[in-house]
Short mmCIF file of C-alpha atoms and ligand atoms in Angstrom, two decimals:
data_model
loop_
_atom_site.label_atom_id
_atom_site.label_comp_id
_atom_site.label_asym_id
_atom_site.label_seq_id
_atom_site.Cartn_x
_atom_site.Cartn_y
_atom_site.Cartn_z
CA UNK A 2 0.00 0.00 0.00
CA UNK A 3 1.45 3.12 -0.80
CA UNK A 4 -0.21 6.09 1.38
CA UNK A 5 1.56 9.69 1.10
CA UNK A 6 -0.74 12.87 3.22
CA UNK A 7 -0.64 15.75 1.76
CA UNK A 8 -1.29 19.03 2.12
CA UNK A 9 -1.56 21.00 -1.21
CA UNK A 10 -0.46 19.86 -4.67
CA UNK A 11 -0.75 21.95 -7.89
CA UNK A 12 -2.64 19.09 -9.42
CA UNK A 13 -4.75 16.64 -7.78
CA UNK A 14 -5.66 13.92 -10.18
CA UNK A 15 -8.77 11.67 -8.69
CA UNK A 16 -8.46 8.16 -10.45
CA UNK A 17 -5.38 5.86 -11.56
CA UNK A 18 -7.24 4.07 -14.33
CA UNK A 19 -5.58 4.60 -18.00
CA UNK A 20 -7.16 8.31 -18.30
CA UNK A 21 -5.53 9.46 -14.50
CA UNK A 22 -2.41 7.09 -14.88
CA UNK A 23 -1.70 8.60 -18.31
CA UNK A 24 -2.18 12.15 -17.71
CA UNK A 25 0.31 12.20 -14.51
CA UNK A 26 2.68 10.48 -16.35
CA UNK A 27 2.49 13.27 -19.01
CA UNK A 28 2.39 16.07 -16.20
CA UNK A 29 5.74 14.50 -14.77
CA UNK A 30 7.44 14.59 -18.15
CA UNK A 31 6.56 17.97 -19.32
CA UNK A 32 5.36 19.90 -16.72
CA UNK A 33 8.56 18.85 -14.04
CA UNK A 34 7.71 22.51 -12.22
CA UNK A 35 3.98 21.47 -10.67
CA UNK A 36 3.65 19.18 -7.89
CA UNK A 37 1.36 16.46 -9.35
CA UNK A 38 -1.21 13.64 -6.31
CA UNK A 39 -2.37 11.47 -7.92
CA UNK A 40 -5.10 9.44 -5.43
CA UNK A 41 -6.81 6.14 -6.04
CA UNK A 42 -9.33 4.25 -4.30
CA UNK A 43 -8.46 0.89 -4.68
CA UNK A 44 -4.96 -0.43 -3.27
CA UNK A 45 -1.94 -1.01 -5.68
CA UNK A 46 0.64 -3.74 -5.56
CA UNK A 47 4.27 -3.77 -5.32
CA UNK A 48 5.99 -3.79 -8.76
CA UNK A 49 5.87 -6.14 -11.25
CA UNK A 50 2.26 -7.59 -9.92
CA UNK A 51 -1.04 -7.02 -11.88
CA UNK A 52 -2.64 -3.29 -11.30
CA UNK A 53 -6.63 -4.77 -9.64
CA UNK A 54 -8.41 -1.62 -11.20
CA UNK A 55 -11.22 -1.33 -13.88
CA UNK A 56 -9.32 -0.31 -16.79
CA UNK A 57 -6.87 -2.92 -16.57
CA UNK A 58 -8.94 -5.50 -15.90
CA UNK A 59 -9.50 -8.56 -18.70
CA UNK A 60 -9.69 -6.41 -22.05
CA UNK A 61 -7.11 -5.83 -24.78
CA UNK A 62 -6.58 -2.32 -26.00
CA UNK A 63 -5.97 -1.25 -29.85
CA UNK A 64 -3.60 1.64 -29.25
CA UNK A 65 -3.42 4.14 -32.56
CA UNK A 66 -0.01 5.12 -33.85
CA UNK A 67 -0.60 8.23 -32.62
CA UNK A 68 -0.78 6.98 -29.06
CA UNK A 69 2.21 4.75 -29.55
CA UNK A 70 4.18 8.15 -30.89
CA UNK A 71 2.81 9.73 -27.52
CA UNK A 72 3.79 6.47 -25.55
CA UNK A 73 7.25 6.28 -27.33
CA UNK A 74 7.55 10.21 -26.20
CA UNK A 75 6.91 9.21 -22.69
CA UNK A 76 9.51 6.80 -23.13
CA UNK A 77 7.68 3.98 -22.45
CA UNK A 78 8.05 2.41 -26.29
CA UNK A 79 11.00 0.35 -24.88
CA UNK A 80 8.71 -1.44 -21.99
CA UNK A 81 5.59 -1.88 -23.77
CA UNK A 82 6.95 -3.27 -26.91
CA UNK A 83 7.29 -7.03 -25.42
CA UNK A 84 3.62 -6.79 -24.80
CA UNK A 85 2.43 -5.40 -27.99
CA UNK A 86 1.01 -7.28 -31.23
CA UNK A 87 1.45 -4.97 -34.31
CA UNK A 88 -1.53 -3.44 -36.17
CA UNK A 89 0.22 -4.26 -40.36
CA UNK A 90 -3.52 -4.26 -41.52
CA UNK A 91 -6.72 -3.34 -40.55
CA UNK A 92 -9.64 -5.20 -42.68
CA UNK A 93 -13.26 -3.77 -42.52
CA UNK A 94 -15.87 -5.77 -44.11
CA UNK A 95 -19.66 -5.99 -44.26
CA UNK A 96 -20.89 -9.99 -43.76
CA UNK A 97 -22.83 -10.83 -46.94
CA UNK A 98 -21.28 -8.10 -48.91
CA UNK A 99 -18.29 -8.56 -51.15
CA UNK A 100 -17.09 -5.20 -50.77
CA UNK A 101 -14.12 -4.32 -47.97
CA UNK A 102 -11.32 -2.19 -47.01
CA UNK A 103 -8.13 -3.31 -46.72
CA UNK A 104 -5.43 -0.77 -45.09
CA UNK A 105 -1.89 -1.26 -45.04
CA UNK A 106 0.88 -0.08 -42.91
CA UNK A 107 3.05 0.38 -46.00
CA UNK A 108 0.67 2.02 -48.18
CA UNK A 109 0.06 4.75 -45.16
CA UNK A 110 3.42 5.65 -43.74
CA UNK A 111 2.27 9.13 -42.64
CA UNK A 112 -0.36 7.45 -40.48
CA UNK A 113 1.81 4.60 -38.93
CA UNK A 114 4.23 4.57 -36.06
CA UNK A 115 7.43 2.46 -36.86
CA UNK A 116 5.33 0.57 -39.78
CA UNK A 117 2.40 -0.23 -37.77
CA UNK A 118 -1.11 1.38 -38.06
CA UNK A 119 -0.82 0.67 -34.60
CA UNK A 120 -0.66 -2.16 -31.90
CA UNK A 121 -2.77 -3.85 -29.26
CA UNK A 122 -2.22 -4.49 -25.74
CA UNK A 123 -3.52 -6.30 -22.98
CA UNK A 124 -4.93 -4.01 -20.38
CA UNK A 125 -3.62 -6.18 -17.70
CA UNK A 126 -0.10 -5.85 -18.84
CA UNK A 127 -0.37 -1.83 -19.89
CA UNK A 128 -1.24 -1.07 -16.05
CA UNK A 129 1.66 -2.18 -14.40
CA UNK A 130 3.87 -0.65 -17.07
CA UNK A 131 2.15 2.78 -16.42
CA UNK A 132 2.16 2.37 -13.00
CA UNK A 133 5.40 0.86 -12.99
CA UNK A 134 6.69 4.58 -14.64
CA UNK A 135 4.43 6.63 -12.51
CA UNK A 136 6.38 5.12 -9.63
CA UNK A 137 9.80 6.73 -10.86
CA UNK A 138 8.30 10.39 -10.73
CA UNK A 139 7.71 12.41 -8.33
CA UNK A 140 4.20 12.10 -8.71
CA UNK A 141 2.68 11.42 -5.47
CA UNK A 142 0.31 8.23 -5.77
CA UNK A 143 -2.24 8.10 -3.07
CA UNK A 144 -3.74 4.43 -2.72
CA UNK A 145 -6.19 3.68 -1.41
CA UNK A 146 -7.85 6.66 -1.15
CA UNK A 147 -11.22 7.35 -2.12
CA UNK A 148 -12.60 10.68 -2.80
CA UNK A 149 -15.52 11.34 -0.82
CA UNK A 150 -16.41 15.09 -1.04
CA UNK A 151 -15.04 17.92 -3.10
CA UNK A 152 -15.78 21.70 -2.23
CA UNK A 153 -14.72 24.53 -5.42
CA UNK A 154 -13.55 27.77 -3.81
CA UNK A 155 -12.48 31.01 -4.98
CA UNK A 156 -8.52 29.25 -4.74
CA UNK A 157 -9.33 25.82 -5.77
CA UNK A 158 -10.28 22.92 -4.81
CA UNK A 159 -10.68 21.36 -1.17
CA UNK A 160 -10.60 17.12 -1.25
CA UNK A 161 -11.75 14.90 1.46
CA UNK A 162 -10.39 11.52 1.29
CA UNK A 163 -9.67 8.31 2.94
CA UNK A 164 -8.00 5.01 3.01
CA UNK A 165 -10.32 2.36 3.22
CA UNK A 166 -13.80 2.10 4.80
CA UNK A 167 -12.47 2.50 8.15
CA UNK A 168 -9.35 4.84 7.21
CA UNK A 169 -8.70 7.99 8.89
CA UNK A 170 -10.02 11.29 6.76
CA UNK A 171 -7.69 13.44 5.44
CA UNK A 172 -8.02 16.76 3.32
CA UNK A 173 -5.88 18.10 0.15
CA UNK A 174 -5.94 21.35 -1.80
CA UNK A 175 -5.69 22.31 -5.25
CA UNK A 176 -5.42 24.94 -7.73
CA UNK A 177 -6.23 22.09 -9.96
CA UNK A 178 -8.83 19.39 -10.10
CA UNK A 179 -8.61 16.42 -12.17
CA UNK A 180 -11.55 14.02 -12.24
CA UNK A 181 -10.50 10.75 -13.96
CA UNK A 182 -12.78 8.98 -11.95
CA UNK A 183 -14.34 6.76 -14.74
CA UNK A 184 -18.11 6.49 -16.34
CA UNK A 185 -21.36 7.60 -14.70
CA UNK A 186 -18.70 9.58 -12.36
CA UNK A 187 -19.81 10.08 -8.84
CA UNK A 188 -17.30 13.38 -8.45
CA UNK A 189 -19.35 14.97 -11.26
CA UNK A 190 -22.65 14.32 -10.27
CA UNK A 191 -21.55 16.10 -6.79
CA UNK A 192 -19.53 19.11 -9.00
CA UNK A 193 -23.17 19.72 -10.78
CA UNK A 194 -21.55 18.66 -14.36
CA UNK A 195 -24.34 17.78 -16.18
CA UNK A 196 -23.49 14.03 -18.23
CA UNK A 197 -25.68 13.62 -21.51
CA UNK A 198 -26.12 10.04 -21.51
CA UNK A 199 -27.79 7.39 -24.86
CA UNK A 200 -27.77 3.91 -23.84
CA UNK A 201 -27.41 1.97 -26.78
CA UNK A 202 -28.97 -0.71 -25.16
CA UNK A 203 -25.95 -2.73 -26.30
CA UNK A 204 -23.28 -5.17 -24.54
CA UNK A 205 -20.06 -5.54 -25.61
CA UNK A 206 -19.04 -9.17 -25.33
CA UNK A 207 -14.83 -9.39 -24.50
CA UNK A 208 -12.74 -12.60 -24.66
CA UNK A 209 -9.50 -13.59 -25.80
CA UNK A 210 -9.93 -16.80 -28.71
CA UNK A 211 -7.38 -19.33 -29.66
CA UNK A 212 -6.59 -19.71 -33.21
CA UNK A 213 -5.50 -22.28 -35.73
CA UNK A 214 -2.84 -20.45 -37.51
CA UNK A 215 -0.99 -16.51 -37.01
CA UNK A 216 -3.02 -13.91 -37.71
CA UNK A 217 -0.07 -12.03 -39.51
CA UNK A 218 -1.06 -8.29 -37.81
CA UNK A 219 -4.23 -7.98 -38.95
CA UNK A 220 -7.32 -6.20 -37.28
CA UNK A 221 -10.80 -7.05 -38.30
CA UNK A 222 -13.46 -5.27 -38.08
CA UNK A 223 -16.49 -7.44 -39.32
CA UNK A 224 -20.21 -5.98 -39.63
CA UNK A 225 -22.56 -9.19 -39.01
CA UNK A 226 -25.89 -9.35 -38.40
CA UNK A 227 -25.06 -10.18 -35.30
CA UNK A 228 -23.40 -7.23 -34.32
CA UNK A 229 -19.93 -5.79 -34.92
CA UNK A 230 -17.05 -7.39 -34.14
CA UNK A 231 -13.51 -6.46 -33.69
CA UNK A 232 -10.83 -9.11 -33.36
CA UNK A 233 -7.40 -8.18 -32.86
CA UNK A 234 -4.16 -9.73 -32.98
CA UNK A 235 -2.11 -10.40 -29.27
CA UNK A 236 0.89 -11.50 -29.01
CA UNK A 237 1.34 -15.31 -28.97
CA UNK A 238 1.33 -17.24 -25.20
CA UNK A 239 2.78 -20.77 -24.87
CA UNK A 240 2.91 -20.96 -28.74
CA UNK A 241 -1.02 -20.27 -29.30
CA UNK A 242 -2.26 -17.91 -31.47
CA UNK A 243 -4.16 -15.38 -29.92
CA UNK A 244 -6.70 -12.75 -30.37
CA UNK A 245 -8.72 -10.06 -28.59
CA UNK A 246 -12.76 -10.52 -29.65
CA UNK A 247 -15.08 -7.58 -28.77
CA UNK A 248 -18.50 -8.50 -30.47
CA UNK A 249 -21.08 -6.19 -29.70
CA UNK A 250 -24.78 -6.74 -29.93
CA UNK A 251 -28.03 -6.39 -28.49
CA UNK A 252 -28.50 -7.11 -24.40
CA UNK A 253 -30.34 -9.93 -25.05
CA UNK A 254 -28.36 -11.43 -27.72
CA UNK A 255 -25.62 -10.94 -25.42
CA UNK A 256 -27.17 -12.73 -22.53
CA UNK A 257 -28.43 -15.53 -24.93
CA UNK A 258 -24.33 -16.31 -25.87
CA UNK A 259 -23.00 -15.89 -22.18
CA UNK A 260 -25.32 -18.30 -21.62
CA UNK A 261 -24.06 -21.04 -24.40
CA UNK A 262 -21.28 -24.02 -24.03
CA UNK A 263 -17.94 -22.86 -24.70
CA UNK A 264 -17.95 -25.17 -27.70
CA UNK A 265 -21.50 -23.52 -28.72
CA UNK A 266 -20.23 -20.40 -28.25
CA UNK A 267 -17.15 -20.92 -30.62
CA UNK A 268 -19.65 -22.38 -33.52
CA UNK A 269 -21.87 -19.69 -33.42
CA UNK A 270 -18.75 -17.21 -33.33
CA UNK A 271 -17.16 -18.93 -35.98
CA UNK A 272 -20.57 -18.60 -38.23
CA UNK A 273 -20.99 -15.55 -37.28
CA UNK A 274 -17.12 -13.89 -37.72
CA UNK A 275 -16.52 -16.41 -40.86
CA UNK A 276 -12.92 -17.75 -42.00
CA UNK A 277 -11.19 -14.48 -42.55
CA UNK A 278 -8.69 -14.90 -39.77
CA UNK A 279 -9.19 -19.53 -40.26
CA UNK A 280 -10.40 -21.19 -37.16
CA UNK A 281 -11.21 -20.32 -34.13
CA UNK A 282 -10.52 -23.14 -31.81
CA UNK A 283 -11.53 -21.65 -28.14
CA UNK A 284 -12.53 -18.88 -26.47
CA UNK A 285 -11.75 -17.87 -22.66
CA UNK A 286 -14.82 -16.88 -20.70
CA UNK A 287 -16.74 -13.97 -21.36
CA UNK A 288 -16.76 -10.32 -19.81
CA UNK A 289 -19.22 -7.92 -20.72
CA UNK A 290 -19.71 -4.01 -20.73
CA UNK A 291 -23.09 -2.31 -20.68
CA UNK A 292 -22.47 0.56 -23.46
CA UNK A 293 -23.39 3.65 -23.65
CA UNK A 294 -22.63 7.26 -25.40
CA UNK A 295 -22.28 9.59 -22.26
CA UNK A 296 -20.64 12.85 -22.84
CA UNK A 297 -20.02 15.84 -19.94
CA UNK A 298 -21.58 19.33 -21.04
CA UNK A 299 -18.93 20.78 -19.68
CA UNK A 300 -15.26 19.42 -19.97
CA UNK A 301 -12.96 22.40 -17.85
CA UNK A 302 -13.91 24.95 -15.30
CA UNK A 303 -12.14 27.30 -13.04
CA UNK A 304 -9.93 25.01 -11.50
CA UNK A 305 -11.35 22.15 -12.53
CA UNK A 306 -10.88 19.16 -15.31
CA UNK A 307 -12.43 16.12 -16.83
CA UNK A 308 -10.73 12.99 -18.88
CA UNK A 309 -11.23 10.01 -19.90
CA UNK A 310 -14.81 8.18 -19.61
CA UNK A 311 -16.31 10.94 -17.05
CA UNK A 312 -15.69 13.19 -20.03
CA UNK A 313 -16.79 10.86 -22.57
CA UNK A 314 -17.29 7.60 -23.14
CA UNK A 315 -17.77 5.96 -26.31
CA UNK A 316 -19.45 3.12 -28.25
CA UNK A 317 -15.98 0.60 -28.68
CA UNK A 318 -16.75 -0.38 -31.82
CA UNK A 319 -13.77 1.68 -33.92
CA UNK A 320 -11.56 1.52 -30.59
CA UNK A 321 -11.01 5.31 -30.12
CA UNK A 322 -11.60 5.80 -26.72
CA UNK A 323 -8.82 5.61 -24.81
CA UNK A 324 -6.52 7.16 -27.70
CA UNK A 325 -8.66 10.00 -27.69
CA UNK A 326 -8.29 10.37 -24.05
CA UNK A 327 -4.69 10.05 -24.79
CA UNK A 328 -4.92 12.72 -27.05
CA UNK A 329 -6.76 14.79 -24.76
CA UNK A 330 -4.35 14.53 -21.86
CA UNK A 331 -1.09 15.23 -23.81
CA UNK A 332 -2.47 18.48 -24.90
CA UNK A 333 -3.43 18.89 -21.85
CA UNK A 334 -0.16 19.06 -20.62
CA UNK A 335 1.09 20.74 -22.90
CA UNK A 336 -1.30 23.65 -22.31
CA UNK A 337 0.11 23.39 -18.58
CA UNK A 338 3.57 23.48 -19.68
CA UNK A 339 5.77 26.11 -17.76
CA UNK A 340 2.58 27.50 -16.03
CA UNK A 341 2.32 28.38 -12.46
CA UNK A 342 -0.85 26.90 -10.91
CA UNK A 343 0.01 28.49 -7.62
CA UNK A 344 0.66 32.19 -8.79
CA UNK A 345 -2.04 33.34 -11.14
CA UNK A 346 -5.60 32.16 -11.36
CA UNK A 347 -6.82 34.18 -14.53
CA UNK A 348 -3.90 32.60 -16.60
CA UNK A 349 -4.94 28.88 -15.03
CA UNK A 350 -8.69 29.99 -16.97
CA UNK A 351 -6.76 31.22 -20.28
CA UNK A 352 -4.82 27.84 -20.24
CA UNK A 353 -8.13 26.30 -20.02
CA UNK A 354 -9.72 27.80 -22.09
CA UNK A 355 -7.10 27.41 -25.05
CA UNK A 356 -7.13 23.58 -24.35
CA UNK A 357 -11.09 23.31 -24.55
CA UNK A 358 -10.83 24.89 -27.90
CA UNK A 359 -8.04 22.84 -29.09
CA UNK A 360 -9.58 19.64 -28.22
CA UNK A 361 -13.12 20.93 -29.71
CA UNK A 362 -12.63 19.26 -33.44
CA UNK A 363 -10.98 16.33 -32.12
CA UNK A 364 -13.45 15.56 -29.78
CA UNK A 365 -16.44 15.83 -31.81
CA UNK A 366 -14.97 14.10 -35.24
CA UNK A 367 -14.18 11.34 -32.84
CA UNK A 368 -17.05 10.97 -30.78
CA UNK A 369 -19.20 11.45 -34.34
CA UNK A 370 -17.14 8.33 -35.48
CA UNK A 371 -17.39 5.92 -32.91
CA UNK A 372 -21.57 6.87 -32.46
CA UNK A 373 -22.35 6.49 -36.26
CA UNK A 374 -20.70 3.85 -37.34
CA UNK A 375 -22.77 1.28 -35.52
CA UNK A 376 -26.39 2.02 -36.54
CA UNK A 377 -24.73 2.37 -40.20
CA UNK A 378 -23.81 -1.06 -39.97
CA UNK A 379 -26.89 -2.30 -38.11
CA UNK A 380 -29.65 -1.27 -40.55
CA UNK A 381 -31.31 -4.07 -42.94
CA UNK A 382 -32.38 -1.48 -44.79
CA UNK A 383 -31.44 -1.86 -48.18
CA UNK A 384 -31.04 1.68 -48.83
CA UNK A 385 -28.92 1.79 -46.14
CA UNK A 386 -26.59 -1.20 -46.73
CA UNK A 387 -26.02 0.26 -50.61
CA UNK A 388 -24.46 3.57 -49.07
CA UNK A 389 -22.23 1.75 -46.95
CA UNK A 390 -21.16 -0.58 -49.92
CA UNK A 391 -20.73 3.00 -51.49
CA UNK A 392 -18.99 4.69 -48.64
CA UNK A 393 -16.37 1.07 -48.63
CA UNK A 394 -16.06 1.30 -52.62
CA UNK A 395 -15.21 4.93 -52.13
CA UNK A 396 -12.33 3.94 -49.43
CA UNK A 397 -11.19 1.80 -51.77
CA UNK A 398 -11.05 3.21 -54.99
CA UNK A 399 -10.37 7.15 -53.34
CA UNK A 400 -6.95 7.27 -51.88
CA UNK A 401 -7.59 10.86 -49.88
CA UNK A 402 -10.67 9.85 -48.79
CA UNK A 403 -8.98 6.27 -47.33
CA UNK A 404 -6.24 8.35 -46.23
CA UNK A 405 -8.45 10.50 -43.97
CA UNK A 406 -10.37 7.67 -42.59
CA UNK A 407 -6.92 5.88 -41.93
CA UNK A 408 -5.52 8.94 -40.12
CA UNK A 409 -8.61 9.14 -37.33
CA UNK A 410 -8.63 5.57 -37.34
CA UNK A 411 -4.96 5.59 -36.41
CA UNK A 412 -5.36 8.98 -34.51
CA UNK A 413 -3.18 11.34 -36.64
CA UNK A 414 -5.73 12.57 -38.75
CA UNK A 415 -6.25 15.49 -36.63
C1 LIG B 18 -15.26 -3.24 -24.19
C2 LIG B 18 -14.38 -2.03 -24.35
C3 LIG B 18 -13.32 -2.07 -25.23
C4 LIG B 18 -12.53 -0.94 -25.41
N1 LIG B 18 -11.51 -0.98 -26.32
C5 LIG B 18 -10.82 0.14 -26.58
C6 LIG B 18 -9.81 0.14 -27.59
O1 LIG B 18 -9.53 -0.89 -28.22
N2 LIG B 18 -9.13 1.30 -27.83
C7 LIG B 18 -9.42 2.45 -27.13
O2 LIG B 18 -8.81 3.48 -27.42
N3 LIG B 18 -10.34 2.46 -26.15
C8 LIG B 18 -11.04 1.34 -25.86
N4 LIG B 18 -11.97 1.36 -24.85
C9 LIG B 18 -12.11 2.56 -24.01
C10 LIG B 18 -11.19 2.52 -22.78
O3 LIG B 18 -11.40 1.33 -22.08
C11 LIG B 18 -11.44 3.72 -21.87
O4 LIG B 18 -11.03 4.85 -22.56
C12 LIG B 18 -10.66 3.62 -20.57
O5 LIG B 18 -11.18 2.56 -19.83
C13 LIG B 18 -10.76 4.92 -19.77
O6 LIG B 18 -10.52 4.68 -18.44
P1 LIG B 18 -10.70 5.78 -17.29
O7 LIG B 18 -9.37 5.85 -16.62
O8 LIG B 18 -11.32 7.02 -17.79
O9 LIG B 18 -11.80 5.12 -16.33
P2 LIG B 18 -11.72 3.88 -15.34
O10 LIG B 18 -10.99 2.76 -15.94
O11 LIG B 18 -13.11 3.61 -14.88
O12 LIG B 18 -10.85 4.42 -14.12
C14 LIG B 18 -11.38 5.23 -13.11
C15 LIG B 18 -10.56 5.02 -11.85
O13 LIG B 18 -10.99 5.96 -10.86
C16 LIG B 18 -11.05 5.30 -9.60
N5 LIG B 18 -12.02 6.04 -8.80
C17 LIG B 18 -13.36 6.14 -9.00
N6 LIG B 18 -13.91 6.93 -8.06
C18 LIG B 18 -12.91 7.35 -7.25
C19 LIG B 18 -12.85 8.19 -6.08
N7 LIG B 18 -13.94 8.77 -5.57
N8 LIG B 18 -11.64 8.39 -5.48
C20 LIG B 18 -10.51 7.81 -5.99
N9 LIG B 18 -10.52 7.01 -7.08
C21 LIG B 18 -11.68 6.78 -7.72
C22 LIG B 18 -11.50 3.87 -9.95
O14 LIG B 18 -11.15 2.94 -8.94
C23 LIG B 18 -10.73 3.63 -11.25
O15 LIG B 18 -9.46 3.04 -11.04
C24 LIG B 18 -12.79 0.25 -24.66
C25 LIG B 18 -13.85 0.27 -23.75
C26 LIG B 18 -14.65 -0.86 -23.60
C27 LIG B 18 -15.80 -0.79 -22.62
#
């Protein structure tokens, strides 16, 4: 258990998951002048042992060159490279359709980091190397401790936390409020930030699946009737090929496959998915994730900031969550870059300011992506399912317009 008191820190950062663990890493490496807490409610090992938090729980992560270029700056390239599987082609297709998009790593050098279009990661091997790094700054980490109340004044912030159920209370102040504290946030219900919420009334199903032969760095994204699916190359374990599945469908599809025989399950994926990537052999057991498109109204206040899925968080079908958080923190920090949080409030609200309105397009070209693809994709209709056949001819045989989709895709684009 690692358990610091404090006092008053420039920035107070209230969650460890991938948004809060990312951003203090950033803070540490380009803003070296603030005095960075970052406090977590749940306990975290001693080195080298899994990180027991909700990000970094069983799911695998497809991490955009862009985010790999931001990693790599972090210099964390070096450690998370033994856990990565390379992104050398992402394949979209439409079940039933001929038509597909096939996009290369070599045909899109300008949207690839060291030849990949990007790489995936298991979340339970990303958290200890963040937390691993955040543990060589000075970063304060504060675990456990659970944010219970949090007053704005005219100077900041005011936190009351504490360690466990039965831990003694303890209070911080900051200039600067961070709330990473995850989906349908509890912080920002009590800060009055009003969340706009659609449930898609959707589940998306996560497992890893065993395959037959390599799948040679490919990504798929499949349209079925059965939902999309995503399945994404890992690394191989004990000489098995592996992949990442994230099929999404309808709650009650979903419940109807938890429910099958691992061997069922595996058919009916198989039928579904088809041979694209050969056979699927077995599949570990199944996690799923109520999803939802729930975005803050407001992002940044006096004193105050949102990231990751308290600010938004998105359908996972094109995988663009987290890198857009990733994007959001680094500029971020670099809005906070040489600035004293201490000294001067009205500057604090011009750096603000300038980073809400540089994260504006971003945000909502993103967001837009990840909440219209799946309907698109859904519909029988045949009107419909011709302008998608149009919109994948159009990738295919229009290399600006595939060049565009392949730089959001791979987070550059922007
Ligand atoms: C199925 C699925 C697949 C996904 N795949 C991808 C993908 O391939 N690529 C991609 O870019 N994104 C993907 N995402 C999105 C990605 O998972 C999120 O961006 C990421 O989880 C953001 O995490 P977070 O840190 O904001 O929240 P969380 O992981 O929820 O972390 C919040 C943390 O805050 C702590 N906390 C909460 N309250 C308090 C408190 N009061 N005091 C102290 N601590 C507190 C919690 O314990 C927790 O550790 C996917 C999402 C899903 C659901």
């Amino acid at each position: 258990m690692v358990t610091k008191q404090l006092q008053q820190v420039d920035v107070a950062i209230v969650g460890g998951g991938m948004a809060g663990a990312s951003l203090a890493l950033m803070l540490a490496r380009y803003c070296p002048q603030l005095s960075v807490a970052l406090l977590e409610q749940r306990a975290l090992p001693d080195a080298g042992a899994s990180v027991q938090l909700p990000s970094f729980d069983t799911r695998a992560t497809a991490i955009s060159a862009g985010s790999l270029q931001i990693f790599s700056e972090l210099g964390l390239w070096a450690q998370l490279r033994d856990y990565c599987a390379p992104i050398q082609r992402i394949q979209v297709s439409d079940r039933g359709h001929a038509l597909g998009v096939s996009l290369h790593a070599e045909r899109h050098e300008r949207a690839s980091f060291q030849g990949m279009l990007g790489a995936v990661i298991e979340n339970a091997a990303l958290g200890p190397v963040l937390h691993e790094a955040l543990a060589q700054t000075p970063v304060q980490l504060m675990a456990p401790a659970q944010v219970s109340e949090v007053q704005m004044g005219a100077d900041g912030a005011r936190l009351r936390w504490h360690a466990g159920d039965d831990g003694e209370q303890a209070e911080l102040k900051t200039p600067l409020l961070v709330v990473a504290d995850g989906v349908n946030s509890p912080l920002c219900r009590q800060l009055g930030v009003e969340i706009e919420t659609i449930q898609y009334r959707q589940r998306a199903l996560v497992t890893t699946v065993g395959l037959q032969r390599d799948h040679g760095g490919v990504a798929y994204e499949r349209f079925t009737d059965a939902g999309p699916m995503a399945l994404l190359p890992l690394p191989r374990r004990d000489g098995q090929h592996r992949m990442a599945l994230v099929w999404t469908c309808a709650e009650e599809e979903a419940r109807a496959l938890t429910e099958l025989s691992d061997d069922a399950f595996v058919e009916r994926l198989q039928r579904a998915f088809g041979w694209r990537a050969g056979r699927i052999q077995r599949a570990g057991s199944l996690q799923g994730y109520p999803l939802s498109l729930s975005l803050a109204r407001e992002q940044w206040r006096r004193n105050l900031v949102l990231v990751g899925n308290c600010a938004h968080f998105l359908h996972p079908v094109a995988g663009q969550g987290f890198n857009l958080t990733l994007r959001d923190c680094y500029a971020l920090a670099q809005a906070l870059t040489g600035a004293d949080l201490a000294q001067d409030s009205s500057d604090q609200l011009d750096l603000l300011q300038e980073y809400g309105r540089d994260r504006q397009l971003d945000q909502q070209l993103t967001i837009g992506f990840s909440d219209r693809i799946p309907p698109l994709f859904a519909s029988s209709n045949l009107m419909v399912q011709g302008l998608r056949q149009a919109g994948m001819l159009g990738l295919t045989l229009a290399p600006p317009l595939r060049a565009s989709f392949v730089g959001q895709a791979a987070g550059f684009g922007l």
